[in-house]
Amino acid sequence: MTVLLEHRAKALLRRYGVPTTDARLARTAEEATALARAAGGPVAMKIAASGIVHKAAAGGVRLNVASADAAAAFGELAAAAGAAGAETVEGVVVEPMAAPGHEAVVGAVRDPVFGPVVMCGVGGTDIEETADVAFRLAPLGEADLRDLAQAAACPGGADALTAILSAVGGPDGLLFRENIAELDINPVILSKSGAVAVDAHIALSGEDAAEPSAFGCLDPAARKALQREVHDALRPVFYTEGIVIVGASATPGKLGFRIVQNLVDFGYAGKIYPVHPTAGNIYGCKAFPSVDALPEAVDRAIIAIGARGVPETLRQCAAKGVKVAQILTAGFAEWDDEGAKLENTIGDVARTTGMRIVGPNTIGAYCGAAKITMSTPRHAPERAGGITFISQSGTYAWDMIHRAKVLGLPLGKSLSCGNCADVTPTDYLLYGAEDPDTDILAMYLETDLDAGRFFRLAREIEKPLVLFKGGRSAAGMRAATSHTGALAADGNLWLAAARQAGAVVVDSMDELLDVLLAHAAFGTLGGRRLALFGSGGGVSVVSADVADANGMTFAAFGSETRRRLGKFGVPGTSVDNPIDIPVWGLKSDDTFIFHEIVELLAADAGVDSIIAYVEMNSIFEFSDDVAEGEAEMEAIVRSLLRADTAGIALSAVLRTAGDRVQDDILRNARPRLLKNGIAVYPTTARAIRAHARIAALSAGP
């Protein structure tokens, strides 16, 4: 890596239209004095020495130096450079003092995982401590430029700052024309008259300039062709006419037996070929002693044998015509160095044979439509649908199947993808984008060495994408020569890239399922204006805090809505949004009127979504016995089912005390209400967060 001295860095910036101060190099005290006189006023003087990046921290900056003091300042700076251990001192940069203004920082880094990245925010020498910055993947579009400029919190000069950002990270910016490794412009001084780069640091790499197509920046035709290619290659993961199971067992209860058993019991209609050295038949399926012994070509393989035997088995599968092999076996890169070497060999097999390989370290795949399952069939969701879930955790892939059934979610596919030695998260993204049966793509990811390409492609995909990322806080600051490089930790870049792509990031499996519930119920939201009603003032207050923290606003009701709500306005109630009405106030002639309030709110043009909440404790407190409480709750559910929302998104919160009776009511109501387009949650906080995430997905990048 070659670090340019400041005057050379500024010269490079000016070539791309970035305005800078007039930095001149003085090699002697006499030259410094002459340059200071020529400036016609106070000057800034900075050491120009290799090995010193943060000049102020090394004592290598003097400001407001008069020409008469320039020679002395030169000597002081040279001494400071020596004390700081400078490798080579070329001299001192002399430049006119810039007019005061708002300080911003513009930075860039070529990240090994995310590719070219641009940073912008509030500038200053302490930006690594304040971290008041934003990141976007380059090349930058118009929305990216606006978002980054806003991060600088500048009252003026935004247009000039946007121009600098474009010169750095736009499609024709220096990130794609020069071999930039790291770049800092700190500060950029902004004022109503424009912007000027006062200090600059650029480190060059030994690589060529970044090529946008290498990071997933493709024209629409090329991107569509890539989607189709990947989709066709991976289709046998879920839709296949035959499966060979290498490592099948004749012993009930063992994994190799259950793989066969689950496929048969789930009703898989294709051919099943168990491979076992001695068994003649496994769970009604004729067994074969080896892959070579199979009577015909087969396009899908499941491998569950010892790690050392996997590479050769893969070669045998490829020779037999297998298009996709999924490796259940663990003990590869996640285990030790020897396992990592085996995993590299798996990648080599994929490249040399053209066979795609899922895993290793997986637990299987589920596809409701094709009757393929990794789970006991009794746990399979009752209806197949448009949710596709890809998970680097086998536990979560399994969990999705089980919980989709409990929640009534329309799960179509769940795949445990493991270590991704061959097929990567980017491949699964492209598959889901092209798959006609996928309406929404959800992913649990831990590592993705192709994240830059993943997110740049995700920006162009129209289907909603929900991401649950493990290990976001584990990555520390990488060794860097710039503020930008130090701040560009993987967690920061990951969240920024997801936001830029229009994807929603969740923090738990529960939150992921909450978003999928909302999507299954009502799909999209037209905005973030929320109406909330129910019984419980404390819940309303806390809900207001949650809404604010998640970018939701409580809708201001129109005059007709306020008039119609007025009949509920008695002591102990609040008909302002959020609406708080006691349980007895939600009845008319001994009949619950949840549906009437929902329809009243849905008719208000200022409302984008509605949440109705029920404190089940209140219902049971005002019931003479459990049976009466259950009957009351059933009446509430029926009232909600009667509601005509006129296309307005509706969720119901059935808040339980945690006892079996109330938990069962919640559990049983969920699938019933979901079929009528109503998502059900246990708390208002979870419902509000889900609405906020759907609003973000609906807005797109």
XYZ file of C-alpha atoms in Angstrom:
701
model
C 0.000 0.000 0.000
C 1.353 3.417 -1.012
C 0.275 6.451 1.028
C 0.205 9.741 -0.877
C 1.437 12.811 0.921
C -1.198 15.489 1.350
C -0.232 17.759 -1.535
C -0.228 14.799 -3.939
C -3.534 13.495 -2.572
C -5.129 16.887 -3.148
C -3.747 17.063 -6.667
C -5.457 13.719 -7.403
C -8.734 14.959 -5.918
C -8.661 18.099 -8.059
C -8.357 15.967 -11.179
C -11.825 14.625 -10.338
C -13.326 18.031 -9.614
C -12.982 18.078 -5.825
C -12.134 21.633 -4.668
C -9.172 21.712 -2.282
C -6.975 24.252 -0.583
C -3.852 25.245 -2.528
C -1.342 22.947 -0.831
C 2.325 23.579 -1.728
C 5.341 21.610 -0.497
C 8.180 23.503 1.169
C 11.407 21.537 1.512
C 13.257 24.216 3.460
C 12.426 26.911 5.987
C 13.143 29.535 3.349
C 10.653 27.972 0.928
C 8.069 27.836 3.721
C 8.521 31.551 4.378
C 8.194 32.384 0.677
C 5.014 30.337 0.304
C 3.518 31.925 3.411
C 4.217 35.411 2.028
C 2.701 34.476 -1.321
C -0.493 33.296 0.426
C -1.139 36.858 1.529
C -2.407 35.928 4.973
C -2.229 33.343 7.734
C -1.360 29.826 6.593
C -1.714 26.254 7.781
C 1.500 24.219 7.907
C 1.529 20.423 8.079
C 4.288 17.886 8.084
C 4.725 15.860 4.870
C 6.355 12.624 5.984
C 5.868 8.982 5.156
C 4.796 6.947 8.147
C 2.717 9.745 9.675
C -0.958 9.533 8.754
C -2.763 11.382 11.531
C -0.675 14.525 11.496
C -2.457 16.392 14.304
C -2.001 13.494 16.722
C 1.739 13.512 15.953
C 2.050 17.249 16.635
C 2.542 17.853 12.925
C 0.084 20.718 12.328
C 0.347 24.456 12.910
C -2.578 26.792 12.144
C -2.836 30.552 11.562
C 0.901 30.909 11.040
C 2.087 34.366 9.975
C 4.768 34.562 7.281
C 7.241 35.940 9.829
C 6.810 32.758 11.905
C 6.874 30.267 9.041
C 10.585 29.406 9.338
C 10.284 28.662 13.046
C 7.157 26.583 12.477
C 9.005 24.614 9.809
C 11.702 23.692 12.321
C 9.174 22.703 14.975
C 7.290 20.475 12.522
C 10.463 18.768 11.328
C 11.391 18.041 14.951
C 7.900 16.691 15.660
C 8.185 14.383 12.665
C 11.446 12.983 13.970
C 9.982 12.467 17.433
C 7.004 10.671 15.907
C 9.271 8.197 14.087
C 8.669 9.423 10.546
C 10.304 7.197 7.937
C 11.105 9.980 5.454
C 10.422 13.703 5.831
C 9.842 15.384 2.460
C 9.064 18.773 3.898
C 6.112 20.817 5.088
C 2.862 21.543 3.260
C 1.954 25.238 3.303
C -1.551 26.410 2.359
C -3.830 29.395 3.003
C -6.130 29.077 5.998
C -9.622 28.112 4.874
C -12.603 30.215 5.870
C -14.535 28.749 8.815
C -17.628 26.653 8.220
C -19.309 23.356 9.028
C -16.884 20.438 9.081
C -17.799 17.207 7.287
C -15.820 14.098 6.437
C -15.878 12.179 3.163
C -14.119 8.841 3.102
C -13.823 5.729 1.012
C -12.361 2.272 1.372
C -12.068 -0.758 -0.862
C -13.257 -3.367 1.584
C -12.217 -6.996 0.949
C -15.799 -8.205 1.502
C -18.029 -5.261 0.550
C -15.900 -3.738 -2.218
C -15.851 0.048 -2.780
C -17.561 1.849 0.108
C -18.124 5.577 0.718
C -18.491 7.233 4.118
C -19.796 10.672 5.049
C -20.627 12.395 8.307
C -19.631 15.057 10.781
C -15.908 15.737 10.468
C -13.149 16.428 12.946
C -10.165 14.761 14.538
C -12.316 12.689 16.916
C -14.592 11.012 14.390
C -13.470 7.526 15.404
C -14.829 8.228 18.889
C -18.058 9.965 17.848
C -18.655 7.673 14.824
C -21.293 10.121 13.589
C -21.078 8.834 10.025
C -22.993 6.831 7.423
C -21.824 4.331 4.816
C -23.055 3.368 1.363
C -21.749 0.893 -1.196
C -20.453 2.487 -4.400
C -21.364 3.328 -7.078
C -23.651 5.885 -5.472
C -27.076 6.710 -6.858
C -29.041 9.904 -6.272
C -30.727 8.558 -3.137
C -27.355 7.418 -1.760
C -25.867 10.857 -2.309
C -28.761 12.512 -0.460
C -28.579 10.061 2.445
C -24.835 10.498 2.862
C -25.028 14.293 2.659
C -27.708 14.289 5.366
C -25.338 12.376 7.666
C -23.038 15.408 7.673
C -25.768 17.436 9.426
C -24.826 20.462 7.342
C -27.070 23.549 7.428
C -25.625 24.726 4.106
C -23.432 23.550 1.278
C -25.276 20.240 0.785
C -25.127 20.509 -3.014
C -21.383 21.061 -2.946
C -20.946 18.097 -0.606
C -23.066 15.919 -2.887
C -20.813 16.866 -5.799
C -17.737 15.762 -3.840
C -19.399 12.462 -2.907
C -20.238 11.858 -6.547
C -16.666 12.654 -7.602
C -15.437 10.051 -5.123
C -18.009 7.269 -5.382
C -20.260 7.949 -8.363
C -20.228 5.652 -11.415
C -17.391 7.703 -12.911
C -15.763 8.587 -9.602
C -12.169 8.023 -8.644
C -13.037 4.772 -6.788
C -13.633 3.220 -10.211
C -10.822 5.003 -12.033
C -7.944 4.797 -9.561
C -6.525 1.989 -7.433
C -7.830 3.494 -4.195
C -7.399 1.426 -1.030
C -8.420 4.088 1.515
C -9.352 7.752 1.320
C -10.126 10.440 3.896
C -11.104 14.023 3.186
C -11.337 15.417 6.683
C -12.420 18.022 7.082
C -14.424 19.218 4.136
C -15.439 22.728 5.159
C -18.963 23.565 4.031
C -20.605 26.940 3.782
C -23.313 28.599 1.737
C -20.666 29.487 -0.819
C -19.613 25.869 -1.382
C -17.152 23.314 -0.073
C -13.405 22.868 0.123
C -11.272 19.880 1.103
C -8.883 21.108 3.787
C -7.053 17.848 4.512
C -6.746 14.692 2.470
C -5.297 11.228 2.896
C -5.172 8.651 0.104
C -3.647 5.180 0.177
C -3.226 3.321 -3.115
C -3.332 -0.452 -3.442
C -1.345 -2.653 -5.753
C -4.562 -3.788 -7.466
C -6.299 -2.405 -10.516
C -9.141 0.067 -10.121
C -12.433 -1.482 -9.030
C -14.539 -2.929 -11.849
C -18.269 -2.417 -11.081
C -19.377 -5.650 -12.745
C -17.133 -7.643 -10.398
C -19.278 -6.385 -7.525
C -22.648 -7.202 -9.071
C -23.285 -3.959 -10.948
C -24.863 -5.402 -14.089
C -27.177 -4.034 -16.735
C -30.756 -5.396 -16.531
C -30.312 -7.933 -19.328
C -27.114 -9.374 -17.856
C -28.631 -9.529 -14.379
C -31.728 -11.326 -15.672
C -29.598 -13.821 -17.558
C -27.572 -14.496 -14.402
C -30.753 -15.013 -12.361
C -32.045 -17.555 -14.854
C -28.731 -19.388 -14.995
C -28.512 -19.700 -11.210
C -32.194 -20.604 -10.869
C -31.960 -23.394 -13.410
C -28.801 -24.765 -11.785
C -30.312 -24.798 -8.288
C -33.853 -25.872 -9.125
C -33.080 -29.553 -8.303
C -32.448 -28.507 -4.690
C -36.220 -28.236 -4.339
C -37.750 -29.804 -7.452
C -36.242 -33.097 -8.522
C -37.348 -36.355 -10.099
C -34.954 -38.511 -8.141
C -32.773 -38.417 -5.026
C -29.814 -40.605 -4.100
C -29.040 -40.820 -0.372
C -25.388 -41.702 0.236
C -25.067 -42.776 3.838
C -28.545 -44.259 4.139
C -29.014 -46.508 7.166
C -31.094 -49.644 7.627
C -31.388 -48.931 11.376
C -34.568 -47.101 12.404
C -33.918 -43.909 14.338
C -30.582 -43.128 12.712
C -30.223 -40.050 10.529
C -29.582 -42.087 7.387
C -32.825 -43.976 7.980
C -34.906 -40.907 8.823
C -33.906 -39.158 5.595
C -35.511 -41.992 3.624
C -38.435 -42.343 6.022
C -39.329 -38.643 5.956
C -39.334 -38.496 2.154
C -41.567 -41.572 1.903
C -43.959 -40.495 4.659
C -44.254 -36.944 3.284
C -45.343 -38.349 -0.073
C -42.351 -37.499 -2.257
C -43.329 -38.796 -5.703
C -39.868 -39.064 -7.252
C -37.495 -41.990 -7.141
C -35.531 -42.616 -3.945
C -32.193 -44.432 -4.173
C -30.661 -45.304 -0.786
C -26.965 -46.239 -0.997
C -25.873 -48.837 1.585
C -23.070 -51.425 1.301
C -25.203 -54.419 2.310
C -28.889 -53.574 2.743
C -31.255 -54.680 0.024
C -34.158 -52.478 1.041
C -34.584 -49.454 3.328
C -38.096 -48.409 4.350
C -39.583 -49.874 1.210
C -36.983 -48.410 -1.158
C -34.547 -50.665 -3.039
C -31.002 -49.973 -1.864
C -27.809 -49.999 -3.929
C -24.242 -50.712 -2.811
C -22.724 -47.617 -4.476
C -23.532 -44.568 -6.549
C -22.020 -46.298 -9.571
C -24.537 -49.131 -9.162
C -27.590 -46.899 -9.620
C -29.684 -47.990 -12.615
C -29.993 -44.481 -14.083
C -28.854 -40.898 -13.769
C -30.258 -38.913 -10.856
C -30.183 -35.138 -10.440
C -30.157 -34.708 -6.633
C -27.906 -36.226 -3.961
C -27.966 -36.142 -0.170
C -24.626 -37.079 1.417
C -24.373 -38.131 5.057
C -21.052 -39.971 5.439
C -17.742 -39.259 7.167
C -16.031 -36.045 6.078
C -12.982 -37.748 4.555
C -15.112 -39.753 2.167
C -17.138 -36.790 0.907
C -14.875 -35.506 -1.939
C -14.655 -38.860 -3.728
C -18.393 -39.447 -3.272
C -19.047 -36.056 -4.846
C -16.971 -37.039 -7.883
C -18.973 -40.261 -8.212
C -22.224 -38.302 -7.995
C -21.106 -35.873 -10.683
C -20.151 -38.783 -12.939
C -23.655 -40.212 -12.449
C -25.277 -36.999 -13.643
C -26.141 -35.433 -10.285
C -26.811 -31.721 -10.734
C -26.989 -30.711 -7.072
C -25.490 -32.472 -4.054
C -26.300 -31.457 -0.488
C -23.772 -32.409 2.197
C -25.187 -33.011 5.658
C -21.809 -34.024 7.052
C -20.061 -31.688 9.508
C -16.359 -31.523 10.369
C -15.111 -29.127 7.711
C -13.947 -25.490 7.980
C -16.113 -24.977 11.046
C -14.127 -27.715 12.840
C -10.352 -27.543 12.217
C -7.628 -26.840 9.656
C -7.842 -30.314 8.171
C -11.580 -29.827 7.724
C -10.908 -26.506 6.008
C -8.673 -28.281 3.483
C -11.451 -30.802 2.805
C -13.882 -27.940 2.306
C -11.552 -26.357 -0.242
C -11.509 -29.686 -2.056
C -15.314 -29.614 -2.172
C -15.141 -26.235 -3.886
C -12.630 -27.647 -6.368
C -14.987 -30.540 -7.194
C -17.811 -28.083 -7.879
C -15.631 -25.990 -10.187
C -14.205 -28.909 -12.147
C -17.429 -30.912 -12.550
C -20.057 -28.169 -12.822
C -22.170 -29.883 -10.155
C -23.531 -27.427 -7.589
C -22.910 -28.296 -3.947
C -25.026 -27.181 -0.977
C -23.146 -27.163 2.314
C -21.310 -28.848 3.906
C -22.623 -28.941 7.492
C -26.350 -28.799 6.714
C -29.446 -30.678 7.869
C -31.432 -30.785 4.636
C -34.117 -29.035 2.647
C -37.880 -28.547 2.771
C -40.209 -27.850 -0.157
C -43.913 -28.261 0.543
C -44.981 -28.311 -3.093
C -42.452 -31.012 -4.054
C -42.939 -33.024 -0.846
C -39.274 -32.833 0.125
C -38.591 -32.473 3.832
C -35.774 -32.508 6.356
C -38.309 -32.767 9.168
C -40.814 -35.311 10.381
C -43.879 -34.796 8.150
C -46.176 -34.200 11.109
C -44.356 -30.903 11.632
C -44.860 -29.701 8.060
C -47.006 -26.584 7.529
C -50.537 -27.289 6.370
C -50.246 -25.131 3.275
C -47.341 -24.361 1.008
C -46.814 -20.733 0.096
C -44.455 -18.061 -1.073
C -42.016 -17.806 1.846
C -38.508 -19.046 1.042
C -36.114 -19.265 3.982
C -32.365 -19.854 3.578
C -30.356 -20.439 6.733
C -26.711 -20.973 7.558
C -27.973 -22.421 10.847
C -29.558 -25.836 10.654
C -31.439 -25.160 13.886
C -33.173 -22.128 12.429
C -33.981 -23.962 9.180
C -35.679 -26.665 11.221
C -37.305 -24.123 13.520
C -38.858 -22.317 10.567
C -40.693 -25.467 9.491
C -42.072 -26.200 12.945
C -43.096 -22.641 13.740
C -44.607 -22.021 10.325
C -47.062 -24.798 11.075
C -47.897 -23.408 14.508
C -48.334 -19.859 13.195
C -50.125 -20.818 9.980
C -47.413 -19.235 7.832
C -47.406 -20.065 4.102
C -43.892 -21.531 4.048
C -42.820 -22.789 0.646
C -39.157 -23.650 1.200
C -36.644 -23.877 4.025
C -33.030 -24.749 3.308
C -30.097 -25.391 5.607
C -27.179 -24.116 3.514
C -24.328 -24.600 6.010
C -20.806 -23.472 5.194
C -21.526 -22.444 1.582
C -18.357 -23.955 0.114
C -19.870 -23.671 -3.377
C -23.403 -22.252 -3.511
C -23.273 -18.880 -1.774
C -25.876 -16.561 -0.234
C -25.688 -14.536 -3.457
C -26.688 -17.633 -5.440
C -29.681 -18.212 -3.161
C -30.649 -14.557 -3.539
C -30.620 -14.888 -7.321
C -32.534 -18.163 -7.153
C -35.266 -16.604 -5.003
C -35.490 -13.590 -7.295
C -36.214 -15.829 -10.283
C -38.268 -18.535 -8.550
C -41.945 -18.030 -9.488
C -43.061 -19.645 -6.215
C -41.127 -17.220 -3.988
C -43.010 -14.108 -2.863
C -40.670 -13.099 -0.035
C -37.116 -14.211 0.705
C -35.840 -14.500 4.288
C -32.289 -15.434 5.219
C -30.278 -16.177 8.338
C -26.613 -15.452 7.606
C -23.450 -15.640 9.665
C -20.677 -15.257 7.089
C -20.759 -14.038 3.519
C -17.453 -13.310 1.835
C -19.383 -12.107 -1.211
C -21.455 -9.534 0.691
C -20.629 -6.640 -1.642
C -21.973 -8.486 -4.658
C -24.917 -9.812 -2.644
C -26.141 -6.364 -1.632
C -25.539 -4.660 -4.960
C -27.627 -7.350 -6.667
C -30.241 -7.157 -3.911
C -30.813 -3.478 -4.758
C -32.184 -4.497 -8.141
C -34.402 -7.363 -6.976
C -38.070 -6.505 -6.614
C -39.050 -9.178 -4.092
C -38.924 -8.254 -0.394
C -35.836 -9.428 1.477
C -35.651 -9.967 5.256
C -32.253 -10.627 6.828
C -31.359 -12.043 10.227
C -27.608 -11.659 10.711
C -25.652 -13.499 13.370
C -22.281 -12.207 14.595
C -22.725 -8.539 13.692
C -20.911 -7.391 16.817
C -18.072 -9.928 16.649
C -15.953 -8.169 14.029
C -13.579 -5.608 15.470
C -11.933 -2.688 13.787
C -9.588 -3.801 11.032
C -6.073 -2.472 10.787
C -6.323 0.696 8.744
C -4.413 3.823 7.838
C -7.520 6.033 7.691
C -10.478 7.017 9.844
C -12.765 5.492 7.208
C -10.939 2.185 7.276
C -11.083 2.068 11.066
C -14.807 2.843 11.167
C -15.706 0.415 8.375
C -16.273 -2.563 10.669
C -18.273 -5.395 9.125
C -21.307 -4.728 11.358
C -21.511 -1.085 10.272
C -21.155 -1.939 6.594
C -23.631 -4.797 6.803
C -26.416 -2.655 8.232
C -25.702 0.185 5.817
C -25.656 -2.126 2.795
C -28.910 -3.784 3.836
C -30.609 -0.413 4.254
C -29.279 0.724 0.880
C -30.674 -2.423 -0.764
C -34.126 -1.915 0.742
C -33.793 -5.074 2.849
C -35.100 -5.288 6.395
C -32.722 -6.446 9.137
C -34.125 -8.197 12.211
C -32.430 -9.127 15.458
C -34.068 -12.432 16.348
C -35.974 -15.378 14.956
C -39.106 -14.078 16.677
C -38.796 -10.745 14.877
C -38.205 -12.518 11.578
C -41.374 -14.567 12.042
C -43.288 -11.421 13.050
C -42.352 -9.760 9.755
C -43.310 -12.863 7.788
C -46.671 -12.934 9.593
C -47.382 -9.332 8.635
C -46.346 -9.973 5.043
C -48.537 -13.065 4.848
C -51.481 -11.140 6.305
C -51.465 -7.896 4.352
C -48.326 -7.790 2.206
C -47.549 -4.094 2.080
C -48.154 -0.817 3.898
C -48.865 2.449 2.175
C -47.184 4.475 4.888
C -46.205 4.692 8.542
C -49.363 6.319 9.999
C -50.701 3.933 12.621
C -53.996 3.747 14.528
C -53.997 1.717 17.737
C -56.958 0.911 19.947
C -57.709 -1.335 22.882
C -57.897 -1.366 26.638
C -54.975 -0.297 28.826
C -53.499 3.201 29.217
C -50.047 1.931 30.166
C -49.891 -0.150 27.032
C -50.765 2.929 24.967
C -47.978 4.988 26.518
C -45.344 2.306 25.986
C -46.623 1.701 22.454
C -46.081 5.368 21.661
C -42.437 5.004 22.665
C -42.002 1.876 20.535
C -43.661 3.547 17.553
C -41.367 6.558 17.788
C -38.261 4.370 18.076
C -39.260 2.478 14.932
C -40.211 5.398 12.714
C -43.963 4.945 13.015
C -46.329 7.830 13.777
C -49.777 7.777 15.313
C -52.204 9.062 12.714
C -53.991 12.357 13.269
C -57.671 11.452 12.835
C -59.904 13.412 10.519
C -62.906 15.350 11.843
C -65.425 12.665 10.870
C -63.386 9.976 12.637
C -63.147 12.123 15.763
C -66.881 12.760 15.669
C -67.734 9.075 15.392
C -65.268 8.164 18.147
C -66.852 10.759 20.394
C -69.538 8.364 21.600
C -66.836 6.382 23.401
C -65.507 9.457 25.211
C -66.545 8.846 28.795
C -64.418 9.107 31.968
C -61.687 6.451 31.948
C -61.311 6.482 28.171
C -59.171 8.268 25.626
C -60.340 8.512 22.034
C -57.182 10.245 20.879
C -54.702 8.057 19.019
C -53.682 5.655 20.604
C -57.263 4.928 21.675
C -57.794 3.553 25.193
C -61.296 2.181 25.865
C -62.107 -0.108 28.818
C -63.275 -3.618 28.046
C -66.894 -2.816 28.796
C -66.718 0.134 26.405
C -65.896 -2.226 23.528
C -69.356 -3.759 23.686
C -72.718 -2.598 22.391
C -75.870 -4.419 23.485
C -73.687 -7.110 25.008
C -71.862 -7.644 21.663
C -68.225 -6.836 21.033
C -67.746 -4.095 18.426
C -64.073 -4.464 17.471
C -65.140 -4.749 13.829
C -67.020 -1.437 13.993
C -64.001 0.438 15.352
C -61.705 -1.183 12.790
C -64.013 -0.126 9.964
C -64.341 3.376 11.397
C -60.549 3.763 11.485
C -60.051 2.128 8.078
C -62.326 4.761 6.541
C -59.960 7.546 7.659
C -57.687 8.552 4.759
C -54.958 9.444 7.224
C -54.592 5.886 8.539
C -52.215 3.403 6.885
C -52.509 0.508 9.340
C -54.403 -0.525 12.455
C -53.502 -2.506 15.566
C -56.261 -3.716 17.873
C -55.114 -5.009 21.228
C -56.849 -7.090 23.857
C -55.682 -7.591 27.424
C -56.900 -11.121 28.005
C -56.428 -10.691 31.749
C -59.096 -7.966 31.693
C -61.496 -10.253 29.867
C -60.996 -13.071 32.353
C -61.162 -10.688 35.348
C -64.660 -9.655 34.307
C -65.776 -13.246 33.673
C -67.333 -15.468 36.317
C -65.297 -18.512 35.307
C -62.752 -19.752 32.756
C -65.425 -20.996 30.369
C -67.068 -17.571 30.263
C -63.680 -15.926 29.644
C -63.016 -18.322 26.781
C -66.442 -17.540 25.327
C -65.761 -13.803 25.561
C -62.450 -14.191 23.777
C -64.104 -16.261 21.075
C -66.614 -13.448 20.597
C -63.767 -10.942 20.242
C -62.057 -13.110 17.622
C -65.351 -13.403 15.729
C -65.796 -9.646 15.879
C -62.330 -9.130 14.387
C -63.106 -11.664 11.666
C -66.180 -9.600 10.713
C -64.130 -6.465 10.089
C -63.994 -5.045 6.568
C -60.659 -3.252 6.511
C -61.091 -1.898 2.973
C -57.511 -2.904 2.227
C -56.005 -1.257 5.327
C -53.482 -3.470 7.138
C -54.777 -4.871 10.425
C -53.014 -6.705 13.247
C -54.482 -7.994 16.489
C -52.615 -8.215 19.767
C -53.892 -10.880 22.155
C -51.884 -10.228 25.289
C -51.671 -13.294 27.483
C -50.764 -13.700 31.146
C -48.760 -16.781 30.221
C -51.165 -19.410 31.576
C -52.141 -22.380 29.455
C -55.712 -21.211 28.800
C -54.724 -17.796 27.476
C -51.715 -19.152 25.573
C -53.981 -21.668 23.831
C -56.399 -18.896 22.851
C -53.519 -16.955 21.278
C -52.152 -20.043 19.529
C -55.517 -21.105 18.110
C -56.556 -17.616 17.019
C -53.421 -16.968 14.953
C -54.114 -19.205 11.942
C -57.833 -18.331 11.938
C -57.218 -14.613 11.809
C -54.294 -14.962 9.400
C -56.591 -16.573 6.839
C -58.632 -13.364 6.986
C -55.586 -11.144 6.474
C -55.034 -10.310 10.150
C -51.628 -10.862 11.771
C -51.696 -11.783 15.469
C -49.014 -10.881 18.028
C -48.537 -11.373 21.773
C -47.526 -7.737 22.458
C -48.134 -4.336 20.910
C -44.365 -3.761 20.727
C -43.900 -6.749 18.431
C -46.870 -5.732 16.306
C -45.581 -2.162 15.902
C -42.095 -3.347 14.969
C -43.552 -5.726 12.384
C -45.617 -2.913 10.841
C -42.496 -0.732 10.742
C -40.503 -3.441 8.967
C -43.255 -3.994 6.405
C -43.431 -0.240 5.818
C -39.685 -0.272 5.128
C -40.009 -3.216 2.732
C -42.889 -1.468 0.963
C -40.840 1.707 0.494
C -37.953 -0.199 -1.138
C -34.364 1.074 -1.596
